[in-house]
Short mmCIF file of C-alpha atoms in Angstrom, two decimals:
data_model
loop_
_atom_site.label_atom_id
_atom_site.label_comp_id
_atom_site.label_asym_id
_atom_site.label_seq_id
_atom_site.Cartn_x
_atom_site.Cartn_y
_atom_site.Cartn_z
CA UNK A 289 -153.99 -61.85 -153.86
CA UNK A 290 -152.18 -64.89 -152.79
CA UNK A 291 -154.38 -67.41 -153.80
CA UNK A 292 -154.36 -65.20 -157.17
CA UNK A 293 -150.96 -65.69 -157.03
CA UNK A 294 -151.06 -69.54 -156.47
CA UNK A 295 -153.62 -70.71 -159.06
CA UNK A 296 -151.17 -68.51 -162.23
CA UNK A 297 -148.13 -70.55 -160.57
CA UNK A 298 -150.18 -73.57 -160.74
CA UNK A 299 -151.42 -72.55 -164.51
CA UNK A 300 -147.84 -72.02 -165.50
CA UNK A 301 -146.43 -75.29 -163.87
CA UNK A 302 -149.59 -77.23 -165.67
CA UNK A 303 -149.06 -75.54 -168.63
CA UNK A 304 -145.28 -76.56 -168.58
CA UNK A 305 -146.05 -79.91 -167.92
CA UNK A 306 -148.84 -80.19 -170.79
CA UNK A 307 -146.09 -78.70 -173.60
CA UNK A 308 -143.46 -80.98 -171.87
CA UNK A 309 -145.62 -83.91 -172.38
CA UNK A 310 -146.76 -82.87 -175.79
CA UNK A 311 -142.78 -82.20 -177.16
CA UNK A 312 -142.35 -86.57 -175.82
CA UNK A 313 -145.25 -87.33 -177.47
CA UNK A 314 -144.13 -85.57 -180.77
CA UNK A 315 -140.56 -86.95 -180.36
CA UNK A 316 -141.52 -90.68 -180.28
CA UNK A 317 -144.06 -90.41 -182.56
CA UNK A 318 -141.34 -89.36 -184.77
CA UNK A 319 -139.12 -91.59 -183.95
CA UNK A 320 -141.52 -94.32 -183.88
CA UNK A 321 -142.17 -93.65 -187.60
CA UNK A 322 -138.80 -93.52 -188.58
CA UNK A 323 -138.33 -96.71 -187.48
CA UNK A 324 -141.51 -98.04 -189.06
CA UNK A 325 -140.79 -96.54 -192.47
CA UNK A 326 -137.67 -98.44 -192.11
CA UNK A 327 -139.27 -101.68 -191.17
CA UNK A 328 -141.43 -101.28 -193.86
CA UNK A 329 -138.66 -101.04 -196.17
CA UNK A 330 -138.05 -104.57 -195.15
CA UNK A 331 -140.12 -106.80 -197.76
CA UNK A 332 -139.05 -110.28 -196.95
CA UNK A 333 -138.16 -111.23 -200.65
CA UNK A 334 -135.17 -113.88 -200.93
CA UNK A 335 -133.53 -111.75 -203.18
CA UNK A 336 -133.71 -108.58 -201.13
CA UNK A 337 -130.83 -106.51 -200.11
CA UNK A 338 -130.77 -105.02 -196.53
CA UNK A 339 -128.91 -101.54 -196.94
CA UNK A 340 -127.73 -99.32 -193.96
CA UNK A 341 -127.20 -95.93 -194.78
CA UNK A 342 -124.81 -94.65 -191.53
CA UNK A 343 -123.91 -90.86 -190.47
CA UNK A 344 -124.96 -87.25 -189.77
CA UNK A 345 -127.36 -84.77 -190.94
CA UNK A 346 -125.78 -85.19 -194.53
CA UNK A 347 -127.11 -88.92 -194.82
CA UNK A 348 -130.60 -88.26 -192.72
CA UNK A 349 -133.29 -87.63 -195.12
CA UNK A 350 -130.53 -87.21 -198.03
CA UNK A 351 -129.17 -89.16 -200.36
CA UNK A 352 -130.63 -92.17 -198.96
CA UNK A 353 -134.00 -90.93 -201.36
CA UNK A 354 -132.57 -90.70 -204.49
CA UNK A 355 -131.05 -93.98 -203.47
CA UNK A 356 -133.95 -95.54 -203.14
CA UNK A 357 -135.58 -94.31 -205.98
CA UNK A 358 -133.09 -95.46 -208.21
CA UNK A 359 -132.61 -99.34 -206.88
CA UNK A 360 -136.65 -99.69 -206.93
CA UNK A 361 -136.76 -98.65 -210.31
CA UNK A 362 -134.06 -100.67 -211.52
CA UNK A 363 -134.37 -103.80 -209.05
CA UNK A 364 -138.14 -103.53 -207.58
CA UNK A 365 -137.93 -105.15 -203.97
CA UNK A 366 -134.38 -106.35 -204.90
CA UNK A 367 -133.02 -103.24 -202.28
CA UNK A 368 -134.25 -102.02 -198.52
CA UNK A 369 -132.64 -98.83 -198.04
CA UNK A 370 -132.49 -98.10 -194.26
CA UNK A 371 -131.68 -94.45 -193.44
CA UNK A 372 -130.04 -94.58 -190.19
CA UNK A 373 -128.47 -91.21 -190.19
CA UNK A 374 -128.91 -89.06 -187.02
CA UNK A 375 -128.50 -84.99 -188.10
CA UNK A 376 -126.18 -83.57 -185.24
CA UNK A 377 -125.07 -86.49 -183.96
CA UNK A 378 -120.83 -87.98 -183.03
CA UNK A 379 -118.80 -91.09 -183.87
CA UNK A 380 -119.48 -91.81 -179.91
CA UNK A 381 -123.36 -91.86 -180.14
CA UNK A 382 -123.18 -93.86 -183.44
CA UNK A 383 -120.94 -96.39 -182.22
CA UNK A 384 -123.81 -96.82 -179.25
CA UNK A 385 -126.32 -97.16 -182.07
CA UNK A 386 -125.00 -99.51 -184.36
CA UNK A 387 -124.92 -102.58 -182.69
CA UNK A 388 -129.08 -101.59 -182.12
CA UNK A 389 -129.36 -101.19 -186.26
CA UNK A 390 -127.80 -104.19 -187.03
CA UNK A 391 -129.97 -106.47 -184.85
CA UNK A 392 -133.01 -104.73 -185.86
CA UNK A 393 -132.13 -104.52 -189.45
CA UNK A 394 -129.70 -107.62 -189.97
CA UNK A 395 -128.36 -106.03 -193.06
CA UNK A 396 -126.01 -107.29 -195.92
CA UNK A 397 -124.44 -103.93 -196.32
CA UNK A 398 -123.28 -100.61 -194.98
CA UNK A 399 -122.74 -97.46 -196.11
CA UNK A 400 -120.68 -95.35 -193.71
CA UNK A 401 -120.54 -91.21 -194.71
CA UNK A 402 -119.40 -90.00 -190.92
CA UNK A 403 -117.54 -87.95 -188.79
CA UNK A 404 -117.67 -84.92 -189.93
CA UNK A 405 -119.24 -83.22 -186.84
CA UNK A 406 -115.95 -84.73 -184.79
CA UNK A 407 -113.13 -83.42 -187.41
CA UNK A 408 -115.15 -79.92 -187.90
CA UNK A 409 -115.57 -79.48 -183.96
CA UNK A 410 -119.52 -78.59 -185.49
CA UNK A 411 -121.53 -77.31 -182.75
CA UNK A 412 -124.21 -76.09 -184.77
CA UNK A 413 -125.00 -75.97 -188.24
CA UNK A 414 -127.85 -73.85 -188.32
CA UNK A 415 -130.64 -76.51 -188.68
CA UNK A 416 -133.19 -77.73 -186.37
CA UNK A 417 -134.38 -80.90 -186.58
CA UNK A 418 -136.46 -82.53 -183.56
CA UNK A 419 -134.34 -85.35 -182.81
CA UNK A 420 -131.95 -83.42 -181.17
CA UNK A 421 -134.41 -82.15 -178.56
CA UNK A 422 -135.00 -85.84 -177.63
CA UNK A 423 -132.82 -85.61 -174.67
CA UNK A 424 -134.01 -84.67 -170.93
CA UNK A 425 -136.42 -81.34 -170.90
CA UNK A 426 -138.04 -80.66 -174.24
CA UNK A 427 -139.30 -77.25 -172.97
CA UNK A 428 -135.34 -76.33 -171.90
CA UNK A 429 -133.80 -77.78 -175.28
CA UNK A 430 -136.13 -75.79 -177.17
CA UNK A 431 -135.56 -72.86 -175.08
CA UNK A 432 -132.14 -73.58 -176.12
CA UNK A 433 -132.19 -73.56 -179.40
CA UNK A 434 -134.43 -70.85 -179.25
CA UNK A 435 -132.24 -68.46 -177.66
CA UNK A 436 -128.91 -69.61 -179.62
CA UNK A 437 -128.26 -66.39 -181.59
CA UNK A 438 -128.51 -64.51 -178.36
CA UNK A 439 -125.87 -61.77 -178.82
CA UNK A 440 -122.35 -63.93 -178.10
CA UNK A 441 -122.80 -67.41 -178.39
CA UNK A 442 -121.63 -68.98 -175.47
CA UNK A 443 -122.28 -72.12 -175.91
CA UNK A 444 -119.60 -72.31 -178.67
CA UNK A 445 -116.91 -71.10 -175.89
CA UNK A 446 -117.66 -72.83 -172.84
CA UNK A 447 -114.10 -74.40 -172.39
CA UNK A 448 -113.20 -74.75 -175.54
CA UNK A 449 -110.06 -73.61 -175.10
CA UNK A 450 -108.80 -75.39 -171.79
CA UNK A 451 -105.27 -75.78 -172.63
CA UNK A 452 -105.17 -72.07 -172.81
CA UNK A 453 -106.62 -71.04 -169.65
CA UNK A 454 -105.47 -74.20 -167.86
CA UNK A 455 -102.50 -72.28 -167.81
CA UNK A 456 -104.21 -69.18 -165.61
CA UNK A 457 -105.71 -71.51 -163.58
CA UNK A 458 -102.23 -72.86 -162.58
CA UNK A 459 -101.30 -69.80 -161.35
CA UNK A 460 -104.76 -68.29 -160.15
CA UNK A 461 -107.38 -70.92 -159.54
CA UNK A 462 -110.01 -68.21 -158.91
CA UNK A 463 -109.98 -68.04 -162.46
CA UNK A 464 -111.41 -71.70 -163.25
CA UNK A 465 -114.03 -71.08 -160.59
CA UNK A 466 -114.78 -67.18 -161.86
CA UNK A 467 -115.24 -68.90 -165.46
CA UNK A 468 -117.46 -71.64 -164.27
CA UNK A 469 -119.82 -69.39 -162.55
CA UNK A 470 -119.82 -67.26 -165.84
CA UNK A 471 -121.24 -70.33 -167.50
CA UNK A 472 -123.87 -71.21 -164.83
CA UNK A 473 -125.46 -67.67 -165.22
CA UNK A 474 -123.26 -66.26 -162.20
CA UNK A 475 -122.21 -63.42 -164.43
CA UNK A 476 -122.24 -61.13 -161.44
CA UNK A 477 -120.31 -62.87 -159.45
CA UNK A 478 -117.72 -63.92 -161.88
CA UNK A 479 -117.47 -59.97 -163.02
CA UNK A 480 -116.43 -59.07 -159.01
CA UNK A 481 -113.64 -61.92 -159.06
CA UNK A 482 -112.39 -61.50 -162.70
CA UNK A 483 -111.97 -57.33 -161.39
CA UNK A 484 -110.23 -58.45 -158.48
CA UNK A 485 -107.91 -60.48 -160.52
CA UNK A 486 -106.97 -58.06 -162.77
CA UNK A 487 -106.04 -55.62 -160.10
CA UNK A 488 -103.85 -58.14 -159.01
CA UNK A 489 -102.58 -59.20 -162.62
CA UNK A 490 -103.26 -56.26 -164.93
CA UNK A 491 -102.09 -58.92 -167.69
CA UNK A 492 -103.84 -61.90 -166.59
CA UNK A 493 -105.50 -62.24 -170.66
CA UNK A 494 -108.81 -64.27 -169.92
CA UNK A 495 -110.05 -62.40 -166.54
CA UNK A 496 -110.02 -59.59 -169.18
CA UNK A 497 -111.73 -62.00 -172.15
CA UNK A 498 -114.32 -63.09 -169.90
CA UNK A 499 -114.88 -59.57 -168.22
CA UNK A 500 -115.23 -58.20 -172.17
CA UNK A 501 -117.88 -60.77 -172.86
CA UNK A 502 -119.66 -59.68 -169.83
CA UNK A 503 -119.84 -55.91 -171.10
CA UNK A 504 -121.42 -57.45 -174.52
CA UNK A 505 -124.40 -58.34 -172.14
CA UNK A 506 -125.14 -54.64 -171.29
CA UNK A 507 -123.35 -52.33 -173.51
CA UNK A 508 -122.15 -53.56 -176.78
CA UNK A 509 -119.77 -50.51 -178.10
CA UNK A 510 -118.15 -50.58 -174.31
CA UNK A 511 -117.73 -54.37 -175.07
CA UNK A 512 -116.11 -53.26 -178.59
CA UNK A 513 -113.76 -50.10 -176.86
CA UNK A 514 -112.48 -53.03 -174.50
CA UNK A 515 -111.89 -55.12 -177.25
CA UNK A 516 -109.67 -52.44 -179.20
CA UNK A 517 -107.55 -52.04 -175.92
CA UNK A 518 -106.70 -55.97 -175.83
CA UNK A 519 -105.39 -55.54 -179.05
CA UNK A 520 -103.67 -52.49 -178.08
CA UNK A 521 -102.34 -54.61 -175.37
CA UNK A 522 -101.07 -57.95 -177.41
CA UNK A 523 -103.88 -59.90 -175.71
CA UNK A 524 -103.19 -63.35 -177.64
CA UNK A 525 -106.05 -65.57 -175.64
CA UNK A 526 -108.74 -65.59 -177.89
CA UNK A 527 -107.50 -62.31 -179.72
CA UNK A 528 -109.41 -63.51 -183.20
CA UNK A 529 -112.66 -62.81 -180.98
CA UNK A 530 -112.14 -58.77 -180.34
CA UNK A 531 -111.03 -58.44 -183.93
CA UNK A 532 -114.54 -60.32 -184.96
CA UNK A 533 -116.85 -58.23 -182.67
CA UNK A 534 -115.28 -55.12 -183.96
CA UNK A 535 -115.17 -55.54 -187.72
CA UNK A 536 -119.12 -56.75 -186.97
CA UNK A 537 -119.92 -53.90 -184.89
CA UNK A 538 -118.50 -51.32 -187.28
CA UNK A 539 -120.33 -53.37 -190.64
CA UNK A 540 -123.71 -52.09 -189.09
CA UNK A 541 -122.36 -48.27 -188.35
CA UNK A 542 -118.82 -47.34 -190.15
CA UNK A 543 -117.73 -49.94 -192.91
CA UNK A 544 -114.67 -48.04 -193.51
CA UNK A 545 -113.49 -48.47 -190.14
CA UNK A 546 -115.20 -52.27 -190.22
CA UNK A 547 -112.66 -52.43 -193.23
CA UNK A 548 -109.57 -50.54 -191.51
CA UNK A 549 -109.57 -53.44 -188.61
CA UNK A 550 -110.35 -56.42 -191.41
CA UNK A 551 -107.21 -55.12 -193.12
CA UNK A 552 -105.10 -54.73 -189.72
CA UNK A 553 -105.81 -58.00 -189.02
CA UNK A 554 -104.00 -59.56 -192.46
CA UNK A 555 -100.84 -57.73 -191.43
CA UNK A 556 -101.45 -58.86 -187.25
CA UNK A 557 -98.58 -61.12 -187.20
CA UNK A 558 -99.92 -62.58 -183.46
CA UNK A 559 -103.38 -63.42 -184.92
CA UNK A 560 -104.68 -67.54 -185.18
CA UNK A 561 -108.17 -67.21 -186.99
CA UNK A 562 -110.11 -69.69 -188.62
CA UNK A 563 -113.36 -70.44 -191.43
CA UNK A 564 -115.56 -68.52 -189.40
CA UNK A 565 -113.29 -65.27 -189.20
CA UNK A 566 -112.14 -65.77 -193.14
CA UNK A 567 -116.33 -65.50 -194.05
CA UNK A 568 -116.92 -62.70 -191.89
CA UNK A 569 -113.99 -60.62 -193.73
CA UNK A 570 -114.20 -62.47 -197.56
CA UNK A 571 -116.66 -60.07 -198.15
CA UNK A 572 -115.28 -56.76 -196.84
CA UNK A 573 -111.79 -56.84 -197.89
CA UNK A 574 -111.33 -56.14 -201.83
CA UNK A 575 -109.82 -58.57 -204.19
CA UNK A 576 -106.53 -57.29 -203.85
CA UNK A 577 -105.49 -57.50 -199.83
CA UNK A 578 -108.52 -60.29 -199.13
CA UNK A 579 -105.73 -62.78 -200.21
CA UNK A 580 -103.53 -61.55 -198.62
CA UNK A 581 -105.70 -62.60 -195.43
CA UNK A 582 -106.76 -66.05 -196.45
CA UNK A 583 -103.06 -66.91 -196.86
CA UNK A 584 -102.27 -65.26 -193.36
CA UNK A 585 -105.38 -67.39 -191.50
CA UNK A 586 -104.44 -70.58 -193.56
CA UNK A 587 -101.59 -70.80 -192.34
CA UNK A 588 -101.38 -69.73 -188.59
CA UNK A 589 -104.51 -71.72 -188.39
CA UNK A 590 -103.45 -75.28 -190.06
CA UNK A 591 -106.58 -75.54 -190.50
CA UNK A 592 -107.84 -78.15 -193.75
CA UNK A 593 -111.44 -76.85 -193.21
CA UNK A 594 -110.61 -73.39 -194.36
CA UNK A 595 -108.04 -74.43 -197.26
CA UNK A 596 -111.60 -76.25 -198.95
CA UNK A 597 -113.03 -72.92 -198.40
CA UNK A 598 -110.63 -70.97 -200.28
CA UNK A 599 -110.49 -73.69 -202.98
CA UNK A 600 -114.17 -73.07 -203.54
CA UNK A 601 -113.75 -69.67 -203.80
CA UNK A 602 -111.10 -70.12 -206.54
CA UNK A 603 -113.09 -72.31 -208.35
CA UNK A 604 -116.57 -69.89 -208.36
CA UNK A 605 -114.09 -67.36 -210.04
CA UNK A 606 -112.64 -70.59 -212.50
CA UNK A 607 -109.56 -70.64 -211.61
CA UNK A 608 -109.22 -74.35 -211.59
CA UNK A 609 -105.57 -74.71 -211.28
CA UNK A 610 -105.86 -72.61 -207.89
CA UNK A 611 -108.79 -74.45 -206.59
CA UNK A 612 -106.42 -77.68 -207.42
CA UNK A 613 -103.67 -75.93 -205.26
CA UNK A 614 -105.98 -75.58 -202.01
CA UNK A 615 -107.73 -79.08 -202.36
CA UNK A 616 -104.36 -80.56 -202.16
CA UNK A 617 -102.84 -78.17 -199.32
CA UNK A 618 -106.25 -79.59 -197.38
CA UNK A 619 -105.60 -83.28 -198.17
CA UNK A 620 -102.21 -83.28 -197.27
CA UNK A 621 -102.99 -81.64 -193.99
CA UNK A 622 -105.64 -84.51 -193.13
CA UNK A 623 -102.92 -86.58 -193.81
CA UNK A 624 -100.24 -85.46 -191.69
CA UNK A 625 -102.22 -84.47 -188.66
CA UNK A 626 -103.98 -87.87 -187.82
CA UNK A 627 -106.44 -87.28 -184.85
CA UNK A 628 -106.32 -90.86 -182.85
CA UNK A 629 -108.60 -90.40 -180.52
CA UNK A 630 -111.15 -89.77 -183.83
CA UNK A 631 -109.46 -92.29 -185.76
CA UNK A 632 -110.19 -95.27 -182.53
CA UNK A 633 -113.93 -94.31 -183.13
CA UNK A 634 -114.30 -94.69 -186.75
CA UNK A 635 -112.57 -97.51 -186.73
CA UNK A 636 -114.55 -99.20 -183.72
CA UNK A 637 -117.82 -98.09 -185.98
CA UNK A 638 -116.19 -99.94 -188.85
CA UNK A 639 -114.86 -103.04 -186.99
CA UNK A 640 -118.37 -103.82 -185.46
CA UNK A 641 -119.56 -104.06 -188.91
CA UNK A 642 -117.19 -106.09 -190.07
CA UNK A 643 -117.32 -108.60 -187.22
CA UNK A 644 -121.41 -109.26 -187.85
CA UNK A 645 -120.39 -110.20 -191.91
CA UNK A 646 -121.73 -106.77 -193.01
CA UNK A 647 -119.95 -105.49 -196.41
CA UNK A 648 -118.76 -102.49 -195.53
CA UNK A 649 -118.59 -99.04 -197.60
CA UNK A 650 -116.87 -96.32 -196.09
CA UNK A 651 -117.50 -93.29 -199.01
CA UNK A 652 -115.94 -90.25 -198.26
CA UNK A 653 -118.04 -86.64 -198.48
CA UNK A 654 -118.52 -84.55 -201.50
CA UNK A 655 -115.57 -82.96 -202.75
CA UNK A 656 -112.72 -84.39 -200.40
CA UNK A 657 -109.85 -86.81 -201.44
CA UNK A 658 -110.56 -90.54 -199.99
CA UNK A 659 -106.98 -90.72 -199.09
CA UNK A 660 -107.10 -89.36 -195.66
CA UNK A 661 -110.41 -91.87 -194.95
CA UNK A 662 -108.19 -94.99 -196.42
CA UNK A 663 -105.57 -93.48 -194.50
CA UNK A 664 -107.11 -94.13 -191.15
CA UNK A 665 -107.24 -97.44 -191.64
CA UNK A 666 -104.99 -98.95 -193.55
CA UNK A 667 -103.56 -100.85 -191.01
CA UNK A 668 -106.67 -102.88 -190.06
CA UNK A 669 -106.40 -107.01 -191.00
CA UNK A 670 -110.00 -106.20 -192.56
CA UNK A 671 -108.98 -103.21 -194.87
CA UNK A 672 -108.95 -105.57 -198.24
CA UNK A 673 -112.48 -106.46 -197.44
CA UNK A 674 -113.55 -102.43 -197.20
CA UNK A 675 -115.08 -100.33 -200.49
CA UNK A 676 -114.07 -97.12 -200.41
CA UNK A 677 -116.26 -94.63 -202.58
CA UNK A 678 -114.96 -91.40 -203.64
CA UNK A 679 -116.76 -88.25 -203.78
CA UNK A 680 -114.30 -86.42 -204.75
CA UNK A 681 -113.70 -85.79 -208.74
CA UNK A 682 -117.80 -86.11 -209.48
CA UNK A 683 -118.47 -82.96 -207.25
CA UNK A 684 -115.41 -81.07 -208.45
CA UNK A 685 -116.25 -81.57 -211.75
CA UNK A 686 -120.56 -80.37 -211.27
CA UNK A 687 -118.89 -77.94 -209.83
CA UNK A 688 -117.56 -76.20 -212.66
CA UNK A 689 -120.97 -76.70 -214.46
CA UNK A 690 -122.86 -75.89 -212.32
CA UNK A 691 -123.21 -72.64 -209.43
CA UNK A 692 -122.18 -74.13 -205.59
CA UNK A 693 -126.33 -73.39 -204.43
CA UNK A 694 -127.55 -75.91 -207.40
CA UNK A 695 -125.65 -78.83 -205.64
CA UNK A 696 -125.17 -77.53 -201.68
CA UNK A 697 -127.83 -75.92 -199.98
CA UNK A 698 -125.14 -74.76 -196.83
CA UNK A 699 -121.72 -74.66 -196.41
CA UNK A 700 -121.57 -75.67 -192.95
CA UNK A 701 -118.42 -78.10 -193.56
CA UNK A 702 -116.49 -75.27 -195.03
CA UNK A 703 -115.93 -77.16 -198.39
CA UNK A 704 -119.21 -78.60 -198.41
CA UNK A 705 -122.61 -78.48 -197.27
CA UNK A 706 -125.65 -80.56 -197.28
CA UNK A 707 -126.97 -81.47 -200.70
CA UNK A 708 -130.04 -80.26 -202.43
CA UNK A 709 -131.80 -83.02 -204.19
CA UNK A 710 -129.44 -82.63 -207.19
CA UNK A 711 -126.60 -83.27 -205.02
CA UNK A 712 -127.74 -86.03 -203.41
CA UNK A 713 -128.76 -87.72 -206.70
CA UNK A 714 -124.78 -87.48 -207.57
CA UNK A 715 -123.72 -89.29 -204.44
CA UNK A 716 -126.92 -91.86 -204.84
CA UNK A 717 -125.32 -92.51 -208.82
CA UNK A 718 -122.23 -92.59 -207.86
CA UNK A 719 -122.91 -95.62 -205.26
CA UNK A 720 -125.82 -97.57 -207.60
CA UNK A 721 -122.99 -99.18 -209.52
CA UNK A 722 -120.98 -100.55 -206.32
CA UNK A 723 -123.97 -102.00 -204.47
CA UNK A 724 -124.58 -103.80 -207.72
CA UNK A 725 -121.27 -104.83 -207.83
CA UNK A 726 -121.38 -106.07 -204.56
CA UNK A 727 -124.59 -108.04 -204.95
CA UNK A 728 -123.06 -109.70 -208.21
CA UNK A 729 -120.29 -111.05 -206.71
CA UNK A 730 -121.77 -112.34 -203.54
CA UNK A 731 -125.17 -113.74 -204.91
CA UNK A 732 -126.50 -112.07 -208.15
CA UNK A 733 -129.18 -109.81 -208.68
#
């Protein structure tokens, strides 16, 4: 029986270790053709154009095509499109990438479409794509991504909200340990401390949280009873979370009572909610009172994301003039709330372009005013030697010919999504007519 035992350990480990091996294998031969479908794109013509094509999952494999298409039928070999976009990926990892691109692909210009997973705090927008399980174990990222829509999402909590609890920690530090264990897979032990520290502090608001999101493990309708009583008891850490878990508990078994706590929450005076809460109640709240809602959640929230949302919704119903209303309420917010520490990054991005005598577009995404992007760096010695390209009135204005699914194929952003093909060719048109611009002025097509 033991050596039974030993060879299926050793069969499992091997096993491991082949699929490990495999999932490398896959991920730089992958990444090895990406980069040779790029090189390729380099025809050493005297007249060719070297063009980067910088950001996120909305720029890899997107509008970098239609792009393409069009300059090679209008220019043959006069344009090398290089898609450099990473899906998933942070100003921070592009800024350590750039400085690779450019020597590799000495280009003459750049097109920069980025940041949105830093502004959107975007975890996950529901796509898998290989290159992000090019990091450390394959077998564990895939496990990982496997496993991602198991019951709470944790992963979207882990101390995200440190401010909040740093201020439990202060006066209990068992807490900050109780909720580190919780993330390590201690949940055990982090149930016996949080219990202790509620007997101690009947109102101490995240040994509760955390002890509710344990009970979601085992029994979800004990999680959901808990959940009522924190709102009972003017719980305010996190208190957006037991509303969700009980308007989706009671969609599946009682939609009139999923409907009763959707509508308590518009008149909850204490409650800070965001996109994700308005689209899980948009839907069960009538006409009438879901307003009522958005307003509330727009603005305890601040939030720009979920003003583009609402906008949307106004204009799918054609009311233009409100759609107008919430595009501008979302601009103005980008405006006045200027993150710094995302602004430093763009800018870095931006600046190390500049510095290697790249022409630099920075072209804002689909449906958004450019102001807040100009905005960021307007003070820059280098700003009247940007292009900025706006996405903004050619989407708005599909969008009232055409349904939202024709031109997005998600709306991960909020107020936009990633672009089916017909989207992308809008953003490829609308940027045809600059890069010729730019190649006229410097040297002629």
């Amino acid at each position: 029986m033991l050596k039974k035992f030993f060879l299926v350990c050793v069969g499992i480990i091997a096993a491991l270790a082949v699929a490990e091996i495999l999932m490398w294998i896959v991920f730089f031969s992958i990444s090895y053709l990406e980069q040779y479908f790029n090189r390729r794109q380099l025809i050493k013509y005297s007249e060719q154009n070297v063009v980067l094509c910088i950001g996120e999952s909305t720029t890899a494999k997107q509008y970098p095509i239609q792009l393409r298409r069009i300059l090679n039928k209008k220019h043959k070999n006069g344009f090398a499109i290089i898609d450099c976009g990473i899906p998933g990926t942070f100003l921070s990892a592009i800024s350590d990438t750039v400085d690779k691109d450019i020597k590799l692909y000495k280009p003459d210009i750049a097109i920069c479409m980025m940041g949105i997973n830093d502004t959107n705090n975007i975890t996950d927008d529901g796509s898998f794509y290989i290159e992000n399980i090019g990091n450390n174990v394959k077998i564990y990222k895939l496990y990982k991504w496997l496993s991602k829509n198991y019951k709470i999402n944790l992963r979207d909590r882990q101390f995200s909200d440190n401010r909040a609890i740093r201020k439990y920690i202060e006066i209990n530090p068992m807490v900050g340990y109780a909720v580190k264990l919780f993330y390590k897979g201690e949940r055990d032990r982090a149930k016996q401390i949080f219990q202790t520290i509620l007997k101690e502090d009947h109102n101490n608001e995240v040994a509760y949280y955390y002890l509710v999101l344990n009970a979601f493990f085992d029994d979800r309708k004990k999680g959901v009873e808990m959940s009522k009583k924190a709102i009972e008891r003017n719980f305010m850490f996190r208190r957006v979370d037991y509303y969700t878990w009980i308007i989706e508990y009671y969609y599946d078994t009682d939609k009139n009572i999923s409907k009763y706590y959707a509508e308590t929450a518009s008149g909850d005076k204490k409650l800070v909610a965001g996109p994700d809460f308005y689209v899980l109640v948009k839907n069960i709240i009538g006409s009438s009172k879901r307003k009522g809602i958005i307003d509330k959640i727009a603005k305890n929230y601040s939030k720009d994301v979920l003003y583009g949302m609402i906008a949307l919704e106004e204009m799918k119903r054609k009311n233009y003039k409100e759609a107008d209303k919430y595009f501008e309420a979302a601009k103005n917010i980008r405006l006045k709330y200027q993150d710094e520490e995302y602004n430093g990054k763009y800018r870095s991005i931006i600046k190390k372009l500049i510095d290697n005598n790249i022409k630099v577009i920075c072209m804002q995404y689909p449906v958004r005013s450019i102001e807040p992007l100009k905005n960021i760096l307007k003070n820059e010695k280098y700003y009247d030697r940007l292009i900025f390209v706006n996405n903004e009135d050619n989407f708005k204005n599909m969008l009232k010919m055409k349904k939202y699914n024709n031109i997005f194929q998600d709306q991960f952003a909020g107020d936009f999504g990633h672009c089916t093909d017909f989207g992308n060719m809008i953003i490829a048109e609308n940027i045809v007519d600059v890069l010729e611009k730019i190649v006229k002025d410097s040297k002629g097509i």
